[in-house]
Short mmCIF file of C-alpha atoms in Angstrom, two decimals:
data_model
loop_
_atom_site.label_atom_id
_atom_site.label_comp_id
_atom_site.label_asym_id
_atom_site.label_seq_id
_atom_site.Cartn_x
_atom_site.Cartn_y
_atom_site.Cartn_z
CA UNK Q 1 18.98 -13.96 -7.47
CA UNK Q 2 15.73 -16.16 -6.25
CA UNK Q 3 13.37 -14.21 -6.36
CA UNK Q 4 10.52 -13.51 -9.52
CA UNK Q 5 12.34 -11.70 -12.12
CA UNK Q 6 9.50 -9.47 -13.95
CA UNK Q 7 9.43 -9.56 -17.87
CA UNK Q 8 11.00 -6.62 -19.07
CA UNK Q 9 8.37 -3.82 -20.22
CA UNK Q 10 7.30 -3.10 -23.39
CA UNK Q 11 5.91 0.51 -23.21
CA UNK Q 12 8.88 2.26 -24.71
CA UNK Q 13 10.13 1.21 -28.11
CA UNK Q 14 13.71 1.43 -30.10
CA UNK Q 15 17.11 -0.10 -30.04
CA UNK Q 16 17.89 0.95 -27.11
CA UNK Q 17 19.38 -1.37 -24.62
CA UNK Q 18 16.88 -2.16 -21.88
CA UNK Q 19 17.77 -0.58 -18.26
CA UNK Q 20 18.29 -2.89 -15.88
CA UNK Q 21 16.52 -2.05 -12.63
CA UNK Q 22 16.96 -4.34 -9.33
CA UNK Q 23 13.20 -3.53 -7.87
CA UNK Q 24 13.24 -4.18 -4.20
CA UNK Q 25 9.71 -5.80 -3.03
CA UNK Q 26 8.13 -7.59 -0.54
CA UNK Q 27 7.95 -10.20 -2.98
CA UNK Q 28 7.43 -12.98 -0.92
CA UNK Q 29 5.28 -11.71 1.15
CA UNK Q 30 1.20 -12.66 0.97
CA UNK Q 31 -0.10 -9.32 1.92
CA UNK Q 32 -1.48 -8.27 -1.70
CA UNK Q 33 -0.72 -4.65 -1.47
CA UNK Q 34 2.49 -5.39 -1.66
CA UNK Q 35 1.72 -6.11 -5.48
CA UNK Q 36 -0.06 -3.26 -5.72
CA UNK Q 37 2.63 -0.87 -5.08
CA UNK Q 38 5.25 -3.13 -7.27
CA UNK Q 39 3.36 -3.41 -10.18
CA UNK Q 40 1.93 0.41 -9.55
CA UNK Q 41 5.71 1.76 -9.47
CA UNK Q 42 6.98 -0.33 -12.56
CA UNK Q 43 3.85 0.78 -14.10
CA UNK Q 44 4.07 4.33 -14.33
CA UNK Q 45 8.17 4.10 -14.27
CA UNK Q 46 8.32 1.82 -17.92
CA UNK Q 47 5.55 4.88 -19.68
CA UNK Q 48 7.91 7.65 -18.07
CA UNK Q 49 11.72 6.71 -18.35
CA UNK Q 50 11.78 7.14 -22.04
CA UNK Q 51 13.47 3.32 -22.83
CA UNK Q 52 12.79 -0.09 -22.00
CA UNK Q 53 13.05 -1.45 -18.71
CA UNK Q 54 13.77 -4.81 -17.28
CA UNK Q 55 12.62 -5.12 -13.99
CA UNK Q 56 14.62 -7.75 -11.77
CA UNK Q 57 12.34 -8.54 -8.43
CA UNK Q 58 14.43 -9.46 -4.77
CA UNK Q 59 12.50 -10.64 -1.93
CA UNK Q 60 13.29 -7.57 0.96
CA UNK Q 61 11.08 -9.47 3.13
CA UNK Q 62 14.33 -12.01 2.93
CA UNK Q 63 16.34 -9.25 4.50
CA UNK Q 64 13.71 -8.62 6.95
CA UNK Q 65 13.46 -11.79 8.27
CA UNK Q 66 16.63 -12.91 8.20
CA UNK Q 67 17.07 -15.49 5.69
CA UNK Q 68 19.78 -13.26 3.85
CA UNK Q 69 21.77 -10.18 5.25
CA UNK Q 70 22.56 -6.85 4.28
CA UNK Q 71 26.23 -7.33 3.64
CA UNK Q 72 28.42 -6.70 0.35
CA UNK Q 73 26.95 -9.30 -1.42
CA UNK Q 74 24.12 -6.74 -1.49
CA UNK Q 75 26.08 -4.14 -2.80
CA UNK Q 76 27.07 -6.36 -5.28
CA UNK Q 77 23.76 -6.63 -6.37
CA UNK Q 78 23.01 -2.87 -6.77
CA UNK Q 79 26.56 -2.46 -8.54
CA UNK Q 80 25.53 -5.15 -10.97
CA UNK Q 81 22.58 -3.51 -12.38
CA UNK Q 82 21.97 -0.14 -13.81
CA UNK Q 83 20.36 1.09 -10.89
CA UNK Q 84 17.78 -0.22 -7.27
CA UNK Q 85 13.88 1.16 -6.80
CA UNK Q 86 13.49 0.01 -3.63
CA UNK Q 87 9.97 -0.35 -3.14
CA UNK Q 88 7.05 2.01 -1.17
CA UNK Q 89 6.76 -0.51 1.37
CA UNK Q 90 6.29 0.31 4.94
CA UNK Q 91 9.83 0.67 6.12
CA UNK Q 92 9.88 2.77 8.97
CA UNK Q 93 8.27 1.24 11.88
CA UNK Q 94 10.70 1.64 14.27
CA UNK Q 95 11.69 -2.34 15.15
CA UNK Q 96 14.84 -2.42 17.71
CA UNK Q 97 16.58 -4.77 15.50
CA UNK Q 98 17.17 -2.61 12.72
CA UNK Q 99 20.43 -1.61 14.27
CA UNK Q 100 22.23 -0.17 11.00
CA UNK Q 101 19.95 2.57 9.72
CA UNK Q 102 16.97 2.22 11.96
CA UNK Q 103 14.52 1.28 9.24
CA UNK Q 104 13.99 -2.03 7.13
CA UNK Q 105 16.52 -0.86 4.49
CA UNK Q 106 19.01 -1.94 6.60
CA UNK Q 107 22.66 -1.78 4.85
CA UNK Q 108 25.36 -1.41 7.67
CA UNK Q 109 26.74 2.32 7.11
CA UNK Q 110 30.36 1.42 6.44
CA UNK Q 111 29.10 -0.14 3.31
CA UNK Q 112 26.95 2.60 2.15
CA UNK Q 113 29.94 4.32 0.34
CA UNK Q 114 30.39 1.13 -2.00
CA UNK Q 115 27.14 1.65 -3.38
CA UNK Q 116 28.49 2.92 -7.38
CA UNK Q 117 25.10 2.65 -8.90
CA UNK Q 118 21.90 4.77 -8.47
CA UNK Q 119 18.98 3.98 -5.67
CA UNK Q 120 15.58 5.41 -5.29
CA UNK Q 121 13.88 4.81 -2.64
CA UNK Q 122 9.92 5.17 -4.10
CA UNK Q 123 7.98 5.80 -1.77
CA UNK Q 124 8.59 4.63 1.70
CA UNK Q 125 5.87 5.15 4.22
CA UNK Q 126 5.92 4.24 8.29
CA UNK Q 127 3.53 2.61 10.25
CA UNK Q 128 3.84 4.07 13.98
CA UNK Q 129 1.09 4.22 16.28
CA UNK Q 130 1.10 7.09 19.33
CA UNK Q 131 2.86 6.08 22.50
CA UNK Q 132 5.30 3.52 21.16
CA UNK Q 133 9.09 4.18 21.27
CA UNK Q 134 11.03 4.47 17.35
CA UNK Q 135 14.52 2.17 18.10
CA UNK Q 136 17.37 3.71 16.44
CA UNK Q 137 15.65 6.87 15.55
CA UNK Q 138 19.77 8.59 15.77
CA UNK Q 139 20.47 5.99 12.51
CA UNK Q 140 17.08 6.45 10.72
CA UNK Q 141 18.40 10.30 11.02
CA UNK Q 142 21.93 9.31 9.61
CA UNK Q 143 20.59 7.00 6.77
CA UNK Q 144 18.03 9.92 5.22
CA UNK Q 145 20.44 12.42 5.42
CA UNK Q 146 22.82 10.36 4.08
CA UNK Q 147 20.57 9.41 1.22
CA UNK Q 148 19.41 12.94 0.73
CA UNK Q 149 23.14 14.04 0.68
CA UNK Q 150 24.40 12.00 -2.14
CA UNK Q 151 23.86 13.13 -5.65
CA UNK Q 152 23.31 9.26 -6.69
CA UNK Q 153 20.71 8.92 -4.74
CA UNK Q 154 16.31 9.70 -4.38
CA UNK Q 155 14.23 9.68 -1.77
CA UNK Q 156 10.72 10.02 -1.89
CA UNK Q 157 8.25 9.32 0.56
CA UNK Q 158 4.38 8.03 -0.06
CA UNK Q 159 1.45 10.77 0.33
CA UNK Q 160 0.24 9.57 3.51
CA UNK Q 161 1.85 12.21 5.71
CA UNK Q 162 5.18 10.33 5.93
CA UNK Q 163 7.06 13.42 5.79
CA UNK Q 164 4.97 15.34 8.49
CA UNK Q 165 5.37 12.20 10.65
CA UNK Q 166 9.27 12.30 10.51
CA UNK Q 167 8.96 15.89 11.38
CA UNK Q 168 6.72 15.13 14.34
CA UNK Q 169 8.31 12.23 15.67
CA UNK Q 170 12.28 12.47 15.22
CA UNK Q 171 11.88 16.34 14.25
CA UNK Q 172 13.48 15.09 10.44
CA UNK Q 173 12.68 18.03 8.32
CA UNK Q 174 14.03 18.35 5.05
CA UNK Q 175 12.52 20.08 1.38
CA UNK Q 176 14.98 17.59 -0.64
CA UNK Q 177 12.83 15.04 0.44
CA UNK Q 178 10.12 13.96 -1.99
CA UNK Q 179 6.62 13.38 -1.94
CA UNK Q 180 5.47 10.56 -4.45
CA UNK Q 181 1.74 9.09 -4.61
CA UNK Q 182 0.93 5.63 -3.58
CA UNK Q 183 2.08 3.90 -6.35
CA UNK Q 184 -1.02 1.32 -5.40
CA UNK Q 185 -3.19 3.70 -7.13
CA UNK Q 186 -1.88 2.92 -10.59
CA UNK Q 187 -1.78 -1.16 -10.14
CA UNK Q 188 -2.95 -2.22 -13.37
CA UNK Q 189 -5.64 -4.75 -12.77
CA UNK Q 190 -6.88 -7.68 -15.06
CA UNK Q 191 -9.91 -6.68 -16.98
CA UNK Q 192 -11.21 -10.52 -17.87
CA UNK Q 193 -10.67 -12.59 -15.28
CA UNK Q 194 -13.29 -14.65 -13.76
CA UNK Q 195 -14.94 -13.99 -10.02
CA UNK Q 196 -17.70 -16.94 -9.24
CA UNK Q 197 -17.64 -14.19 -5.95
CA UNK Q 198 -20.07 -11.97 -7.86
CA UNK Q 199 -23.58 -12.67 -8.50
CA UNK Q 200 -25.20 -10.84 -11.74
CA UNK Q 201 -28.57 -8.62 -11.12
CA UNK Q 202 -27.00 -7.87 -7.36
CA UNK Q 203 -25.66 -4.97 -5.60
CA UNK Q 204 -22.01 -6.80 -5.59
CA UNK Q 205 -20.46 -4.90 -2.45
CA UNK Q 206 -16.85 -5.88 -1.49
CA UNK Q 207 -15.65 -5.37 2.41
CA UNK Q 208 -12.02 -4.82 3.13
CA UNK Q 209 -10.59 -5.66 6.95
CA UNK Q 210 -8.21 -4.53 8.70
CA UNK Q 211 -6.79 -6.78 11.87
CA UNK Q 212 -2.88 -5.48 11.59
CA UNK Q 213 -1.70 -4.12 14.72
CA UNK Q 214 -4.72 -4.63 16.17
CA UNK Q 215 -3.62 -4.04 20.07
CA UNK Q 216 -2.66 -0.51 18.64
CA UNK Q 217 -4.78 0.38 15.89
CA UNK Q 218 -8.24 -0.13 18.80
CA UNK Q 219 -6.69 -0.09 21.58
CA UNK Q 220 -8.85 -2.13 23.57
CA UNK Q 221 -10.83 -5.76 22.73
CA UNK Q 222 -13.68 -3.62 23.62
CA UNK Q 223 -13.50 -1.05 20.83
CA UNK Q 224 -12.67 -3.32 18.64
CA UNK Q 225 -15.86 -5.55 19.32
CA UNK Q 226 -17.83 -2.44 19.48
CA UNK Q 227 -16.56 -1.70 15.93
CA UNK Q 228 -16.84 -4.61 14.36
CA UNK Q 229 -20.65 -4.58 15.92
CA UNK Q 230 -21.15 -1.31 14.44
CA UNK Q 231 -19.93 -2.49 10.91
CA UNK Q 232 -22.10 -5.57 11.13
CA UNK Q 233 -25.18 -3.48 12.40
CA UNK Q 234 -24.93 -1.36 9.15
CA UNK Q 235 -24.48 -4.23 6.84
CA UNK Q 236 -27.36 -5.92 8.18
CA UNK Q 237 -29.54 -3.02 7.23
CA UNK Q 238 -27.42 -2.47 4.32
CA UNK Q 239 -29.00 -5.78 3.12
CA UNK Q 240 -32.64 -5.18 4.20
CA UNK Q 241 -32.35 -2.23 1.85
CA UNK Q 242 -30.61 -3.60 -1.02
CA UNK Q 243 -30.33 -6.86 -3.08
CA UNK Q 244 -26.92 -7.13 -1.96
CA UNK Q 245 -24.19 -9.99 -2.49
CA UNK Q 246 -21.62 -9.23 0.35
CA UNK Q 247 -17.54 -10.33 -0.75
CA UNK Q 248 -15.43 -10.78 2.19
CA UNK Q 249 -12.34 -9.80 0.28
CA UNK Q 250 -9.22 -10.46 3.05
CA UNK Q 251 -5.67 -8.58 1.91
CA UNK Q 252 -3.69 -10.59 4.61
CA UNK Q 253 -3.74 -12.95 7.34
CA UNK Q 254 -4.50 -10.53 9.98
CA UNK Q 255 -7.75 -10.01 7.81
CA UNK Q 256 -9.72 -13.61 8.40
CA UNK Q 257 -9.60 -12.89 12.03
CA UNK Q 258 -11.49 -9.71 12.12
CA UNK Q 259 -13.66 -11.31 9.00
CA UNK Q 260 -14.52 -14.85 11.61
CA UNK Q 261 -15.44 -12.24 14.00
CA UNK Q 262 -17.91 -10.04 11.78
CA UNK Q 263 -19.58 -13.31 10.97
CA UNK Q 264 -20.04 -14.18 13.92
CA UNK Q 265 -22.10 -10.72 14.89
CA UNK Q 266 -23.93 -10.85 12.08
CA UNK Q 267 -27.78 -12.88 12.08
CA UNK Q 268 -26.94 -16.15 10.61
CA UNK Q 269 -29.49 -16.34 7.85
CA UNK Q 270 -27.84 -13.09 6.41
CA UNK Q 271 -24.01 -14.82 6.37
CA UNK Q 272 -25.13 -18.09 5.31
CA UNK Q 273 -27.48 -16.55 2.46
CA UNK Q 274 -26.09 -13.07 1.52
CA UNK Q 275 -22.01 -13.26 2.12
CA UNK Q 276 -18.78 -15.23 0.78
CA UNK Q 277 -15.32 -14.17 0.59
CA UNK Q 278 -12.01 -15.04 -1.67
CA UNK Q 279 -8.81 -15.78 -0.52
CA UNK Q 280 -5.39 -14.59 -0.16
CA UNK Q 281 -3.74 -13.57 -3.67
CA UNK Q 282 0.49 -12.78 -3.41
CA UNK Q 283 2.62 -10.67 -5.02
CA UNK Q 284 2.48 -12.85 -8.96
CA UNK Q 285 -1.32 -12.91 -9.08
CA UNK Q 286 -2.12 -9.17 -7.64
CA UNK Q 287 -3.18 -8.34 -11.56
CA UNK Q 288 -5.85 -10.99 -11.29
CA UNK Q 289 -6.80 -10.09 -7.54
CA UNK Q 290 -7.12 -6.32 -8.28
CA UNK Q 291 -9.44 -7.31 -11.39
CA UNK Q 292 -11.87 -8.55 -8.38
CA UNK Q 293 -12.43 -5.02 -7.64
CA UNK Q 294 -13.22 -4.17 -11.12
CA UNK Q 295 -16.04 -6.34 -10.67
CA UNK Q 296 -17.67 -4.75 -7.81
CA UNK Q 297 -20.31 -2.28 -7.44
CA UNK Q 298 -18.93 -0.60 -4.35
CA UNK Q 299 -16.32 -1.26 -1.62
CA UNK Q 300 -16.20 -0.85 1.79
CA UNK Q 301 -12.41 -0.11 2.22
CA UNK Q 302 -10.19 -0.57 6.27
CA UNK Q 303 -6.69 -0.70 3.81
CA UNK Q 304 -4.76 1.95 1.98
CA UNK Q 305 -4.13 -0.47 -0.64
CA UNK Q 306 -8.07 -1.68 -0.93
CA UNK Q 307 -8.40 2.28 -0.77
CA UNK Q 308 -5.64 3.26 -3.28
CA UNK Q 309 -6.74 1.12 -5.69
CA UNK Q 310 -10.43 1.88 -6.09
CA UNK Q 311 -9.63 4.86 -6.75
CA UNK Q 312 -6.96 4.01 -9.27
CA UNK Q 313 -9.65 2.02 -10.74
CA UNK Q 314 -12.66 4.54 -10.51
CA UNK Q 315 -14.56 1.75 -8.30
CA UNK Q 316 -16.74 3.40 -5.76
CA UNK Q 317 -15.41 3.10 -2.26
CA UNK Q 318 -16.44 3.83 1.46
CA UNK Q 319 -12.58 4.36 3.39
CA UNK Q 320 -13.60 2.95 7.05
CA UNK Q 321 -10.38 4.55 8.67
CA UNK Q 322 -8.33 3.73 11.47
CA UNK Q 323 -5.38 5.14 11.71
CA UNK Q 324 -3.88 9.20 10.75
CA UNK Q 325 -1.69 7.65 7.61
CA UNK Q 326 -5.49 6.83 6.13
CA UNK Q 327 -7.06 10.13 6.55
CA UNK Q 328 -3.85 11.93 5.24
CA UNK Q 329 -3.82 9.58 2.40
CA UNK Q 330 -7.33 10.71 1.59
CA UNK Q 331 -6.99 14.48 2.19
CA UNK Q 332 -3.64 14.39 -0.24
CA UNK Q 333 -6.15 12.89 -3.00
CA UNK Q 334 -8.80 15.46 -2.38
CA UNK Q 335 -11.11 12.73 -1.07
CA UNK Q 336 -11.14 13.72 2.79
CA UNK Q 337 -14.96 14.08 2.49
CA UNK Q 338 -15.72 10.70 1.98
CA UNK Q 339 -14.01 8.77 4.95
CA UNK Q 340 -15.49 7.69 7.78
CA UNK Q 341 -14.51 7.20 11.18
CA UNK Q 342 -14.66 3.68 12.38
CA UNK Q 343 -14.15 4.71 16.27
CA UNK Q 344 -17.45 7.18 15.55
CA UNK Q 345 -19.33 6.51 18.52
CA UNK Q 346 -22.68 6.45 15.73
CA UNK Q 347 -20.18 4.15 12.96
CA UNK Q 348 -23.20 2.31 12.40
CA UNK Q 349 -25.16 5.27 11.45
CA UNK Q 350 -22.40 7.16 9.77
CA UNK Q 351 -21.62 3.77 7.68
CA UNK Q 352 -25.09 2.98 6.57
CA UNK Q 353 -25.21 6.81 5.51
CA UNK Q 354 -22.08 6.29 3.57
CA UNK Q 355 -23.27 3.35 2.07
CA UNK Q 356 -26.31 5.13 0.63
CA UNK Q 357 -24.32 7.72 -0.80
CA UNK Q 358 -21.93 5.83 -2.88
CA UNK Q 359 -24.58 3.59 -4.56
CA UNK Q 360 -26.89 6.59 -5.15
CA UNK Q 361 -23.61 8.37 -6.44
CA UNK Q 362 -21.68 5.89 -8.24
CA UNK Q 363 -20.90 7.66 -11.36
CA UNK Q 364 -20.02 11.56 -9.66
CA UNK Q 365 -17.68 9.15 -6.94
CA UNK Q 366 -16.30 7.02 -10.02
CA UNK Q 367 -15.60 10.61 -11.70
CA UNK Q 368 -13.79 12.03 -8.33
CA UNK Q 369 -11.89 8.79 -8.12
CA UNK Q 370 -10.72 9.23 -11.75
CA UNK Q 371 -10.03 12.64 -11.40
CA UNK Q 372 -8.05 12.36 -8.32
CA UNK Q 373 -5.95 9.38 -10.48
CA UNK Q 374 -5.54 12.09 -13.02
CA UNK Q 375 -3.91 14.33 -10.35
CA UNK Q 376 -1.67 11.95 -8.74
CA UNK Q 377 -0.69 10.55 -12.24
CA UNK Q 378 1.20 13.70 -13.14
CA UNK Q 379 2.93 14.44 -9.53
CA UNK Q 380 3.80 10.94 -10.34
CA UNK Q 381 5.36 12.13 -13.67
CA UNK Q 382 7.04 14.74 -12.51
CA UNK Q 383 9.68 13.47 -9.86
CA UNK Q 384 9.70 9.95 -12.27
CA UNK Q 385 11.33 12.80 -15.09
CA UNK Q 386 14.14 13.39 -11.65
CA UNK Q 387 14.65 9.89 -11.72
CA UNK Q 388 15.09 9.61 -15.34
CA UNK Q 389 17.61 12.22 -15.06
CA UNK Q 390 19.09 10.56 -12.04
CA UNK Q 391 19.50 7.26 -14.71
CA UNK Q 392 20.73 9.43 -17.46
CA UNK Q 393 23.30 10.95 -15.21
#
């Protein structure tokens, strides 16, 4: 196995023998959140399973894209540990060559029934946007029942209105399947690291794009432009209000595009004097890129997994949404209240407004956030005690 094998944890103490769990992550991949939902799931998993865990990492994205297939050598590789998590990645998105099962797990069905060792599949989530056609939705439908069917087998799905969405869109509908929170929200971030982002004595504000999909998540160039406009306009005044030190904090590559572009709207003595960014962290390093936020005053958040985290973290945020999967995310936590809604024809207004209210109300936000972690800790606990007794079985 090539990919990053994780130390095993330490949380749980005794002779037992340590439980060998194949965790299946995006870990090649340089999108960041994908740490935050590995290190998130083993997180919470090693405090609730009751024994020690060893954690062995394989890249998925090396299924994805074809540098190694879904065959029996894969099976081999569930049989040969205790058990798989396969990660809360987005795996649903509906790509025609997922011929198999119709999603990015995608293990040819006659080889399904040589799987002798326990899966759960923590977490999943889809990323579908309104008027394009889901490939293979007849073997996404055979793959979750099958899954849901088999008594050696989980599935949960994240807290972003997954499970509504398969009802919706390939009228899926079934109680057995779970609902687990974004495991993003309990990433466990590095508390001492050093930022040279942050400036002491300021208003340290981080800003979160959001570029993926970006023919379907605006639509048009135009609304696009006309938000990222609106999100410089209230920035600008955003700084003629506050001592503010601006952190351009990109979660993927997508990210420096829409970040160029914001620059460029923005009056050039405020980007050159006020603004600076960090770069890409992967999957290893997500620890020390997480600790950024920690640093931070407030955040202005376009991901789920800048979103998920701050409030994991209690860090004040502002959730600029763009998509249904973010504002279901949101009303799940209890936090509905606080997004706003980047294709508001007044965003600049309705940002600046948002703004206001998380610095003036740092600590009640902070207190939300924390509660809301509280919340989602113990739904977390509860379907991690089925998987223990999924383990035990």
């Amino acid at each position: 196995m090539n990919a990053p094998v994780s130390r095993p944890h330490a949380a749980m103490t005794g002779s037992a023998r340590p439980l060998s769990l194949v965790h299946l992550v995006n870990a090649r991949s340089a999108n960041v959140g994908n740490g935050a939902l590995s290190d998130g799931a083993e997180f919470v998993l090693s405090e609730d399973l009751g024994r020690p865990l060893a954690f062995r990492r394989e890249a998925w994205d090396d299924y994805t894209f074809g540098v190694k297939p879904f065959d029996a050598r894969f099976v081999d590789l569930i049989n040969a540990a205790d058990a798989m998590i396969v990660g809360g990645a987005v795996a649903l998105n509906g790509q025609p060559h997922y011929q198999s099962t119709g999603m990015r797990f995608d293990l040819p069905q006659e080889l399904w029934a040589s799987i002798r060792r326990p899966v759960v599949f923590y977490g999943l989530s889809h990323r579908h946007w309104a008027g394009q056609p889901y490939h293979h939705g007849d073997k996404l439908r055979w793959a979750l029942k099958h899954i849901l069917d088999r008594d050696d087998m989980l599935l949960a799905v994240r807290n972003d209105g997954t499970r509504e969405w398969l009802q919706k869109t390939l009228g899926f509908g079934d109680e057995r399947m779970h609902i687990v929170p974004d495991p993003g929200v309990f990433v466990p971030a590095e508390r001492d690291g050093t930022y040279h982002e942050f400036i002491d004595g300021k208003l340290n504000v981080i800003l979160a794009f959001n570029d993926e999909d970006r023919e379907h998540r605006f639509g048009t160039p135009e609304v696009r432009t006309r938000i990222i406009q609106g999100i410089a306009c209230a920035i600008e005044n955003m700084l003629a209000e506050y001592d503010a030190n601006v952190v351009i904090v990109p979660h993927y590559f997508d990210d420096f595009r829409m970040a160029a572009e914001f620059i460029d709207a923005c009056k050039p003595q405020l980007a050159h004097q006020c603004m600076t960014a960090s770069g890409l962290s992967g999957l290893a390093s997500s620890r020390h890129f997480y600790g950024r936020y920690l640093k931070a005053d407030i955040a202005i958040s376009m991901r789920v997994h800048s979103m998920s985290p701050c409030i994991g973290l209690g860090v004040p945020m502002v959730p600029l949404v763009t998509q249904a999967r973010m504002t279901d995310f949101l009303a799940d936590c209890g936090l509905a209240d606080l997004a706003v809604d980047a294709f508001a024809p007044d965003l600049t207004e309705r940002l600046l407004a948002a703004i206001r209210r998380t610095v003036a109300e740092r600590q009640e936000i902070r207190r939300r956030f924390l509660d809301a972690r509280a919340s989602l800790r113990e739904r977390a606990r509860t379907f991690n005690g089925k998987v223990a007794q999924l383990l035990a079985a």
